[in-house]
Short mmCIF file of C-alpha atoms and ligand atoms in Angstrom, two decimals:
data_model
loop_
_atom_site.label_atom_id
_atom_site.label_comp_id
_atom_site.label_asym_id
_atom_site.label_seq_id
_atom_site.Cartn_x
_atom_site.Cartn_y
_atom_site.Cartn_z
CA MET A 29 -18.65 -80.31 -30.36
CA SER A 30 -19.08 -76.67 -31.36
CA SER A 31 -21.38 -74.51 -29.25
CA THR A 32 -21.64 -71.42 -31.42
CA LEU A 33 -24.85 -69.54 -30.78
CA GLU A 34 -26.40 -67.07 -33.21
CA ALA A 35 -26.56 -63.76 -31.36
CA ASP A 36 -29.71 -61.68 -31.35
CA ALA A 37 -27.91 -58.67 -32.83
CA GLU A 38 -31.00 -56.45 -33.01
CA SER A 39 -31.68 -56.92 -29.27
CA VAL A 40 -28.05 -56.13 -28.49
CA LEU A 41 -28.27 -52.99 -30.64
CA ARG A 42 -31.38 -51.92 -28.71
CA LEU A 43 -29.65 -52.67 -25.40
CA VAL A 44 -26.42 -50.75 -25.96
CA THR A 45 -27.52 -47.77 -28.07
CA PRO A 46 -28.07 -44.84 -25.68
CA SER A 47 -31.21 -42.77 -26.00
CA LEU A 48 -30.74 -39.20 -27.18
CA ASP A 49 -31.08 -36.89 -24.22
CA LEU A 50 -30.98 -33.08 -24.19
CA LYS A 51 -29.15 -33.17 -20.86
CA ARG A 52 -26.09 -34.90 -22.30
CA HIS A 53 -23.08 -32.86 -23.37
CA LYS A 54 -20.62 -33.26 -26.22
CA GLY A 55 -18.39 -36.24 -25.72
CA GLN A 56 -20.73 -38.35 -23.63
CA ALA A 57 -21.84 -40.40 -26.65
CA GLY A 58 -18.26 -41.33 -27.40
CA LYS A 59 -14.83 -40.05 -28.37
CA ILE A 60 -13.04 -42.35 -30.77
CA ALA A 61 -9.55 -42.19 -32.26
CA VAL A 62 -8.29 -44.05 -35.31
CA ILE A 63 -4.54 -44.70 -35.54
CA GLY A 64 -3.99 -45.16 -39.27
CA GLY A 65 -3.49 -43.45 -42.59
CA CYS A 66 -0.23 -43.26 -44.53
CA ARG A 67 1.05 -42.42 -48.03
CA GLU A 68 -0.72 -45.42 -49.57
CA TYR A 69 -3.99 -45.52 -47.67
CA THR A 70 -6.26 -42.63 -46.77
CA GLY A 71 -9.65 -44.26 -47.37
CA ALA A 72 -9.46 -46.90 -44.65
CA PRO A 73 -8.94 -44.57 -41.65
CA SER A 74 -11.54 -42.17 -43.01
CA PHE A 75 -14.14 -44.94 -43.39
CA ALA A 76 -13.52 -46.11 -39.81
CA ALA A 77 -13.60 -42.61 -38.34
CA ILE A 78 -16.64 -41.33 -40.23
CA SER A 79 -18.59 -44.54 -39.49
CA ALA A 80 -18.10 -43.88 -35.78
CA LEU A 81 -19.71 -40.44 -36.19
CA LYS A 82 -22.53 -41.71 -38.42
CA ILE A 83 -23.50 -44.24 -35.75
CA GLY A 84 -23.65 -41.57 -33.08
CA ALA A 85 -20.24 -40.91 -31.52
CA ASP A 86 -19.63 -37.23 -30.75
CA LEU A 87 -15.97 -36.89 -31.74
CA SER A 88 -13.77 -38.84 -34.08
CA HIS A 89 -10.02 -38.26 -34.34
CA VAL A 90 -7.47 -39.66 -36.79
CA PHE A 91 -3.73 -39.93 -36.02
CA CYS A 92 -1.96 -40.42 -39.36
CA THR A 93 1.18 -39.46 -41.27
CA LYS A 94 1.80 -35.94 -42.57
CA ASP A 95 1.15 -37.05 -46.18
CA ALA A 96 -2.21 -38.58 -45.36
CA ALA A 97 -3.54 -35.76 -43.17
CA PRO A 98 -4.55 -33.13 -45.79
CA VAL A 99 -6.26 -35.83 -47.85
CA ILE A 100 -8.24 -37.17 -44.90
CA LYS A 101 -9.16 -33.66 -43.76
CA SER A 102 -10.41 -32.81 -47.23
CA TYR A 103 -12.70 -35.85 -47.31
CA SER A 104 -14.50 -34.60 -44.26
CA PRO A 105 -14.40 -31.52 -42.04
CA GLU A 106 -16.06 -33.60 -39.31
CA LEU A 107 -12.84 -35.45 -38.50
CA ILE A 108 -10.12 -34.11 -36.20
CA VAL A 109 -6.88 -35.04 -37.91
CA HIS A 110 -3.45 -35.17 -36.24
CA PRO A 111 -0.52 -35.43 -38.72
CA VAL A 112 1.86 -37.01 -36.21
CA LEU A 113 2.97 -40.44 -37.47
CA GLU A 114 6.30 -40.77 -39.29
CA GLU A 115 7.43 -43.32 -41.88
CA SER A 116 11.06 -44.43 -42.33
CA TYR A 117 11.60 -42.44 -45.53
CA THR A 118 11.14 -39.12 -43.70
CA ILE A 119 13.90 -39.96 -41.21
CA SER A 120 16.29 -41.96 -43.41
CA ASP A 121 19.19 -39.54 -42.80
CA PHE A 122 18.70 -39.45 -39.03
CA SER A 123 21.07 -40.93 -36.45
CA GLU A 124 19.77 -43.59 -34.03
CA GLU A 125 19.49 -40.93 -31.32
CA GLU A 126 17.50 -38.61 -33.61
CA LYS A 127 15.20 -41.50 -34.56
CA ARG A 128 14.62 -42.24 -30.87
CA GLN A 129 13.69 -38.59 -30.34
CA VAL A 130 11.22 -38.70 -33.25
CA GLN A 131 9.63 -41.83 -31.78
CA GLU A 132 9.32 -40.15 -28.39
CA LYS A 133 7.67 -37.14 -30.04
CA VAL A 134 5.17 -39.30 -31.95
CA VAL A 135 4.15 -41.20 -28.84
CA GLY A 136 4.06 -37.94 -26.85
CA GLU A 137 1.56 -36.45 -29.34
CA VAL A 138 -0.82 -39.36 -28.73
CA ASP A 139 -0.11 -39.35 -24.99
CA LYS A 140 -1.51 -35.79 -24.77
CA TRP A 141 -4.91 -37.06 -25.88
CA ILE A 142 -5.19 -40.70 -24.99
CA GLU A 143 -7.01 -40.46 -21.66
CA ARG A 144 -9.85 -38.56 -23.36
CA PHE A 145 -10.65 -41.40 -25.76
CA ASP A 146 -13.26 -44.06 -25.04
CA CYS A 147 -11.75 -46.42 -27.58
CA LEU A 148 -8.98 -46.53 -30.21
CA VAL A 149 -9.07 -48.23 -33.59
CA ILE A 150 -5.51 -49.24 -34.44
CA GLY A 151 -4.58 -50.24 -37.95
CA PRO A 152 -6.91 -49.20 -40.79
CA GLY A 153 -4.61 -47.99 -43.56
CA LEU A 154 -1.59 -47.92 -41.25
CA GLY A 155 0.78 -49.51 -43.77
CA ARG A 156 3.66 -51.73 -42.79
CA ASP A 157 6.58 -49.35 -42.38
CA PRO A 158 8.80 -50.76 -39.59
CA PHE A 159 9.51 -47.41 -37.91
CA LEU A 160 5.85 -46.44 -37.95
CA LEU A 161 4.81 -49.83 -36.55
CA GLU A 162 7.37 -49.53 -33.75
CA CYS A 163 5.77 -46.22 -32.74
CA VAL A 164 2.34 -47.83 -32.88
CA SER A 165 3.47 -50.64 -30.58
CA LYS A 166 4.40 -47.94 -28.05
CA ILE A 167 0.94 -46.39 -28.52
CA MET A 168 -0.61 -49.78 -27.68
CA LEU A 169 1.44 -49.91 -24.46
CA LEU A 170 0.19 -46.42 -23.64
CA ALA A 171 -3.43 -47.45 -24.21
CA LYS A 172 -2.98 -50.42 -21.90
CA LYS A 173 -1.41 -48.20 -19.23
CA PHE A 174 -4.51 -45.98 -19.23
CA ASN A 175 -6.98 -48.87 -19.66
CA VAL A 176 -8.25 -47.50 -22.96
CA PRO A 177 -9.92 -50.24 -25.02
CA PHE A 178 -8.69 -50.74 -28.56
CA VAL A 179 -9.83 -52.46 -31.74
CA VAL A 180 -6.96 -53.85 -33.84
CA ASP A 181 -7.62 -54.18 -37.57
CA GLY A 182 -5.79 -54.19 -40.92
CA ASP A 183 -2.06 -53.53 -40.60
CA GLY A 184 -2.45 -53.32 -36.81
CA LEU A 185 -3.09 -57.07 -37.01
CA PHE A 186 0.12 -57.50 -39.01
CA LEU A 187 1.95 -55.83 -36.11
CA VAL A 188 0.15 -57.82 -33.41
CA THR A 189 0.56 -61.16 -35.19
CA ASN A 190 4.32 -60.64 -35.10
CA SER A 191 4.30 -59.35 -31.49
CA ILE A 192 1.42 -61.08 -29.78
CA ASP A 193 2.53 -59.83 -26.34
CA LEU A 194 1.22 -56.41 -27.32
CA VAL A 195 -2.33 -57.65 -26.77
CA ASN A 196 -1.88 -60.83 -24.74
CA SER A 197 -4.22 -60.93 -21.72
CA TYR A 198 -5.52 -57.39 -22.28
CA PRO A 199 -9.29 -57.87 -21.85
CA LEU A 200 -10.03 -54.53 -23.55
CA ALA A 201 -8.43 -55.59 -26.86
CA VAL A 202 -10.62 -56.59 -29.80
CA LEU A 203 -9.08 -58.09 -32.93
CA THR A 204 -11.12 -57.98 -36.16
CA PRO A 205 -9.28 -60.19 -38.69
CA ASN A 206 -10.43 -60.78 -42.26
CA VAL A 207 -9.76 -64.10 -43.95
CA ASN A 208 -6.04 -63.44 -44.58
CA GLU A 209 -5.41 -61.82 -41.22
CA TYR A 210 -7.14 -64.70 -39.43
CA LYS A 211 -5.08 -67.29 -41.28
CA ARG A 212 -1.85 -65.56 -40.25
CA LEU A 213 -3.00 -65.33 -36.62
CA VAL A 214 -3.94 -69.02 -36.49
CA GLN A 215 -0.63 -70.07 -38.06
CA LYS A 216 1.38 -67.92 -35.68
CA VAL A 217 -0.48 -68.52 -32.41
CA LEU A 218 -1.91 -72.04 -32.79
CA ASN A 219 0.81 -73.29 -35.11
CA CYS A 220 -1.67 -74.94 -37.47
CA GLU A 221 -3.94 -74.18 -40.43
CA VAL A 222 -7.49 -72.80 -40.32
CA ASP A 223 -9.97 -75.60 -39.61
CA GLU A 224 -13.14 -74.86 -41.56
CA GLU A 225 -14.91 -77.84 -39.97
CA ASN A 226 -14.56 -76.52 -36.41
CA THR A 227 -14.55 -72.77 -36.86
CA GLY A 228 -16.11 -71.91 -33.48
CA ASP A 229 -13.87 -74.20 -31.43
CA GLN A 230 -10.74 -73.01 -33.20
CA LEU A 231 -11.68 -69.36 -32.71
CA ARG A 232 -12.31 -70.00 -29.01
CA SER A 233 -8.89 -71.69 -28.67
CA LEU A 234 -7.21 -68.79 -30.45
CA ALA A 235 -8.84 -66.16 -28.20
CA LYS A 236 -8.01 -68.23 -25.11
CA GLN A 237 -4.41 -68.67 -26.21
CA ILE A 238 -4.08 -64.87 -26.51
CA GLY A 239 -5.23 -64.53 -22.90
CA GLY A 240 -8.94 -63.87 -23.43
CA VAL A 241 -8.86 -61.02 -25.94
CA THR A 242 -12.01 -60.76 -28.04
CA ILE A 243 -11.72 -61.80 -31.68
CA LEU A 244 -14.26 -61.04 -34.39
CA ARG A 245 -13.55 -63.30 -37.35
CA LYS A 246 -15.10 -61.66 -40.42
CA GLY A 247 -16.66 -63.76 -43.14
CA LYS A 248 -19.91 -65.15 -44.53
CA SER A 249 -21.00 -65.30 -40.90
CA ASP A 250 -19.11 -63.14 -38.43
CA LEU A 251 -17.84 -65.22 -35.49
CA ILE A 252 -16.99 -63.68 -32.15
CA SER A 253 -15.21 -65.18 -29.14
CA ASN A 254 -13.37 -64.13 -25.99
CA GLY A 255 -11.99 -67.61 -25.33
CA GLU A 256 -15.10 -68.61 -23.35
CA ILE A 257 -18.20 -68.13 -25.45
CA VAL A 258 -18.61 -68.11 -29.23
CA LYS A 259 -21.35 -66.09 -30.94
CA SER A 260 -22.18 -65.75 -34.60
CA VAL A 261 -23.91 -62.99 -36.54
CA SER A 262 -25.34 -64.21 -39.83
CA ILE A 263 -28.33 -61.93 -40.42
CA TYR A 264 -28.61 -59.67 -43.46
CA GLY A 265 -25.38 -59.09 -45.42
CA SER A 266 -24.64 -58.39 -49.03
CA PRO A 267 -22.89 -60.23 -51.86
CA ARG A 268 -20.75 -57.16 -52.68
CA ARG A 269 -17.20 -57.49 -51.33
CA CYS A 270 -15.89 -54.00 -52.10
CA GLY A 271 -12.91 -52.95 -49.97
CA GLY A 272 -13.53 -50.83 -46.90
CA GLN A 273 -16.37 -52.74 -45.24
CA GLY A 274 -13.99 -54.02 -42.58
CA ASP A 275 -13.02 -50.42 -41.87
CA ILE A 276 -16.66 -49.51 -41.23
CA LEU A 277 -16.82 -52.48 -38.88
CA SER A 278 -13.74 -51.48 -36.85
CA GLY A 279 -15.03 -47.93 -36.29
CA SER A 280 -18.45 -49.33 -35.36
CA VAL A 281 -17.05 -51.84 -32.87
CA ALA A 282 -15.25 -48.96 -31.13
CA VAL A 283 -18.48 -47.01 -30.67
CA PHE A 284 -20.66 -49.92 -29.56
CA LEU A 285 -17.96 -51.21 -27.21
CA SER A 286 -17.77 -47.74 -25.59
CA TRP A 287 -21.53 -47.60 -25.24
CA ALA A 288 -21.65 -51.13 -23.80
CA GLN A 289 -18.94 -50.20 -21.28
CA GLN A 290 -20.91 -47.10 -20.26
CA LEU A 291 -24.10 -49.14 -19.90
CA ILE A 292 -22.46 -51.87 -17.84
CA SER A 293 -20.64 -49.43 -15.54
CA GLY A 294 -24.05 -47.92 -14.66
CA HIS A 295 -25.76 -51.30 -14.08
CA GLU A 296 -23.88 -53.66 -11.80
CA SER A 297 -26.49 -56.38 -12.41
CA LEU A 298 -25.42 -56.61 -16.08
CA SER A 299 -22.71 -59.25 -16.29
CA GLU A 300 -22.25 -59.19 -20.06
CA ASN A 301 -18.89 -58.65 -21.72
CA PRO A 302 -18.80 -55.18 -23.34
CA ALA A 303 -16.38 -56.28 -26.06
CA ILE A 304 -18.67 -59.13 -27.13
CA LEU A 305 -21.71 -56.83 -27.06
CA GLY A 306 -19.80 -54.24 -29.10
CA CYS A 307 -18.81 -56.80 -31.73
CA VAL A 308 -22.31 -58.28 -32.03
CA ALA A 309 -23.92 -54.84 -32.35
CA ALA A 310 -21.38 -53.60 -34.91
CA SER A 311 -21.59 -56.73 -37.01
CA GLY A 312 -25.39 -56.71 -37.00
CA LEU A 313 -25.55 -53.05 -38.01
CA LEU A 314 -22.91 -53.27 -40.74
CA ARG A 315 -24.59 -56.29 -42.27
CA LYS A 316 -27.98 -54.57 -42.21
CA ALA A 317 -26.54 -51.39 -43.77
CA ALA A 318 -24.72 -53.45 -46.43
CA SER A 319 -27.94 -55.28 -47.27
CA LEU A 320 -29.88 -52.01 -47.54
CA ALA A 321 -27.18 -50.38 -49.68
CA PHE A 322 -27.21 -53.43 -51.95
CA THR A 323 -30.98 -53.20 -52.50
CA LYS A 324 -30.45 -49.61 -53.63
CA HIS A 325 -27.23 -49.86 -55.64
CA LYS A 326 -26.85 -53.53 -56.59
CA ARG A 327 -23.54 -54.21 -58.39
CA SER A 328 -22.34 -50.64 -58.01
CA THR A 329 -22.64 -50.67 -54.19
CA LEU A 330 -19.59 -48.97 -52.67
CA THR A 331 -18.37 -48.62 -49.11
CA SER A 332 -19.52 -45.00 -49.05
CA ASP A 333 -23.05 -46.19 -49.97
CA ILE A 334 -22.98 -48.56 -47.00
CA ILE A 335 -21.82 -45.74 -44.70
CA GLY A 336 -24.75 -43.72 -46.06
CA CYS A 337 -27.12 -46.48 -44.90
CA LEU A 338 -25.75 -46.80 -41.32
CA GLY A 339 -28.11 -44.14 -39.93
CA GLU A 340 -31.25 -45.50 -41.61
CA SER A 341 -30.39 -49.05 -40.51
CA LEU A 342 -29.85 -48.06 -36.87
CA GLU A 343 -32.98 -45.88 -36.94
CA ASP A 344 -35.01 -48.89 -38.05
CA ILE A 345 -33.89 -50.82 -34.96
CA CYS A 346 -33.51 -48.00 -32.40
CA PRO A 347 -35.63 -44.99 -33.42
CA ALA A 348 -34.15 -41.68 -32.28
CA SER A 349 -37.49 -40.54 -30.81
N1 LIG B 411 -9.60 -47.46 -49.45
C1 LIG B 411 -8.63 -47.81 -48.61
O1 LIG B 411 -7.76 -47.02 -48.24
C2 LIG B 411 -8.61 -49.21 -48.10
C3 LIG B 411 -7.48 -49.63 -47.42
N2 LIG B 411 -7.40 -50.82 -46.82
C4 LIG B 411 -6.19 -51.08 -46.04
O2 LIG B 411 -5.31 -51.84 -46.81
C5 LIG B 411 -4.37 -52.46 -45.95
C6 LIG B 411 -4.25 -53.93 -46.31
O3 LIG B 411 -5.51 -54.55 -46.03
P1 LIG B 411 -6.04 -55.80 -46.86
O4 LIG B 411 -7.39 -56.09 -46.40
O5 LIG B 411 -5.82 -55.60 -48.32
O6 LIG B 411 -5.02 -56.89 -46.29
P2 LIG B 411 -4.90 -58.41 -46.65
O7 LIG B 411 -3.98 -58.96 -45.65
O8 LIG B 411 -6.25 -59.01 -46.82
O9 LIG B 411 -4.11 -58.34 -48.02
C7 LIG B 411 -4.69 -58.46 -49.29
C8 LIG B 411 -3.69 -59.08 -50.25
O10 LIG B 411 -2.51 -58.28 -50.38
C9 LIG B 411 -1.37 -58.99 -49.96
N3 LIG B 411 -0.50 -58.07 -49.21
C10 LIG B 411 -0.88 -57.20 -48.27
N4 LIG B 411 0.18 -56.50 -47.84
C11 LIG B 411 1.26 -56.97 -48.50
C12 LIG B 411 2.65 -56.66 -48.49
N5 LIG B 411 3.15 -55.71 -47.69
N6 LIG B 411 3.45 -57.33 -49.31
C13 LIG B 411 2.96 -58.28 -50.11
N7 LIG B 411 1.67 -58.62 -50.17
C14 LIG B 411 0.83 -57.98 -49.39
C15 LIG B 411 -1.90 -60.11 -49.11
O11 LIG B 411 -1.05 -61.21 -49.08
C16 LIG B 411 -3.23 -60.42 -49.77
O12 LIG B 411 -3.11 -61.26 -50.86
C17 LIG B 411 -4.89 -52.24 -44.53
O13 LIG B 411 -4.22 -51.15 -43.95
C18 LIG B 411 -6.32 -51.87 -44.77
O14 LIG B 411 -6.86 -51.14 -43.68
C19 LIG B 411 -8.51 -51.75 -46.81
O15 LIG B 411 -9.17 -51.54 -45.58
C20 LIG B 411 -9.44 -51.54 -47.99
C21 LIG B 411 -9.79 -50.10 -48.23
N1 LIG B 412 -18.67 -63.93 -47.69
C1 LIG B 412 -19.33 -62.99 -47.03
N2 LIG B 412 -20.68 -62.97 -47.03
C2 LIG B 412 -21.36 -62.01 -46.38
N3 LIG B 412 -20.77 -61.02 -45.67
C3 LIG B 412 -19.44 -61.00 -45.63
C4 LIG B 412 -18.64 -61.99 -46.29
N4 LIG B 412 -17.34 -61.69 -46.07
C5 LIG B 412 -17.34 -60.59 -45.30
N5 LIG B 412 -18.59 -60.17 -45.05
C6 LIG B 412 -19.02 -58.98 -44.26
O1 LIG B 412 -18.20 -57.88 -44.57
C7 LIG B 412 -17.61 -57.36 -43.38
C8 LIG B 412 -16.19 -56.97 -43.71
O2 LIG B 412 -15.44 -58.14 -43.90
P1 LIG B 412 -14.22 -58.25 -44.90
O3 LIG B 412 -13.76 -59.66 -44.86
O4 LIG B 412 -14.59 -57.65 -46.21
O5 LIG B 412 -13.19 -57.29 -44.15
P2 LIG B 412 -11.83 -56.68 -44.67
O6 LIG B 412 -11.19 -57.54 -45.69
O7 LIG B 412 -11.04 -56.34 -43.47
O8 LIG B 412 -12.34 -55.33 -45.33
P3 LIG B 412 -11.48 -54.04 -45.73
O9 LIG B 412 -11.55 -54.00 -47.22
O10 LIG B 412 -12.19 -52.90 -45.08
O11 LIG B 412 -10.10 -54.22 -45.20
C9 LIG B 412 -17.72 -58.48 -42.33
O12 LIG B 412 -17.97 -58.03 -41.04
C10 LIG B 412 -18.92 -59.28 -42.81
O13 LIG B 412 -20.08 -58.87 -42.14
MG1 LIG B 413 -9.45 -54.91 -43.40
#
């Protein structure tokens, strides 16, 4: 029997969102880094990174390829953009030794910064280049070494599905699969097809099988599990399915997870799981912002319209003053 409980997303948003305080300095409300952005995709990492700022994080970085960097920078001067990732075509003439040196350099560029980040978002617009993904797997190992939480989305899930050990048993990993990404994860890890009759139980088994990582399965209702409990978020939402909404979600999970971690580390009596709180809060806010954007823009609602509604939606639940 399924025991999926609808989460009270608004209460979670009120719990984890920090109050604005003149005593706090830059960085205390969150430093997020997105690993993503290549020749093909520049929108996805930008949506994730700018959403983090719009919700209230102080700093948002993007680590992307050299081609993607000027484009992402020109979308927004708010983002700190590091053109450090390399795709195979830029090193096609290199020897194995030279390729190894490039990989070391890429990982070294992230290593310089990684301890400063409260959470990474790995995958929006990353692409599927094998050399690039190999570097990103090393970045995941680095994050685990320094206990930095990470959200895996988009092409990061393509990487993880083929190398599940990268996240196995890391409690600070959150996977945010869409319908296709979830199907591939279920097939690979549980060796079966998606069971639409027992969605909660299957999600719980999947999260348990990956050693208790948190999974947010996106869909008509968002379902969240860490292998123990299963929560759903079904409030609000919009009928528009324009691309990029998952990117908003991944950047939002990173911020709320960081805030939940901060909250819990200051209150030993709180026994809640920060990854679950982060997912519930992010899902609730995105769905509210999507609903609001839809009332304003109807069929022409775009991802940028939803990003424009994040602030108003959060303000409605957690007023700034
Ligand atoms: N504006 C943007 O830059 C956006 C970029 N996005 C990025 O696009 C990438 C793919 O995400 P999707 O949500 O489309 O992924 P999906 O896995 O949902 O793929 C969508 C469709 O494309 C096919 N497909 C994907 N990659 C393929 C490949 N290499 N060869 C053959 N078929 C392939 C899938 O089978 C599926 O039918 C991710 O990096 C994602 O972050 C999306 O987030 C949407 C917005
Ligand atoms: N059928 C649906 N009804 C209502 N809301 C939905 C539905 N499908 C997805 N959503 C909402 O949209 C959000 C993004 O999910 P979606 O499946 O579009 O992600 P995605 O495919 O990864 O997006 P992206 O285009 O950014 O890669 C989910 O968190 C969910 O709240
Ligand atoms: Mg996606």
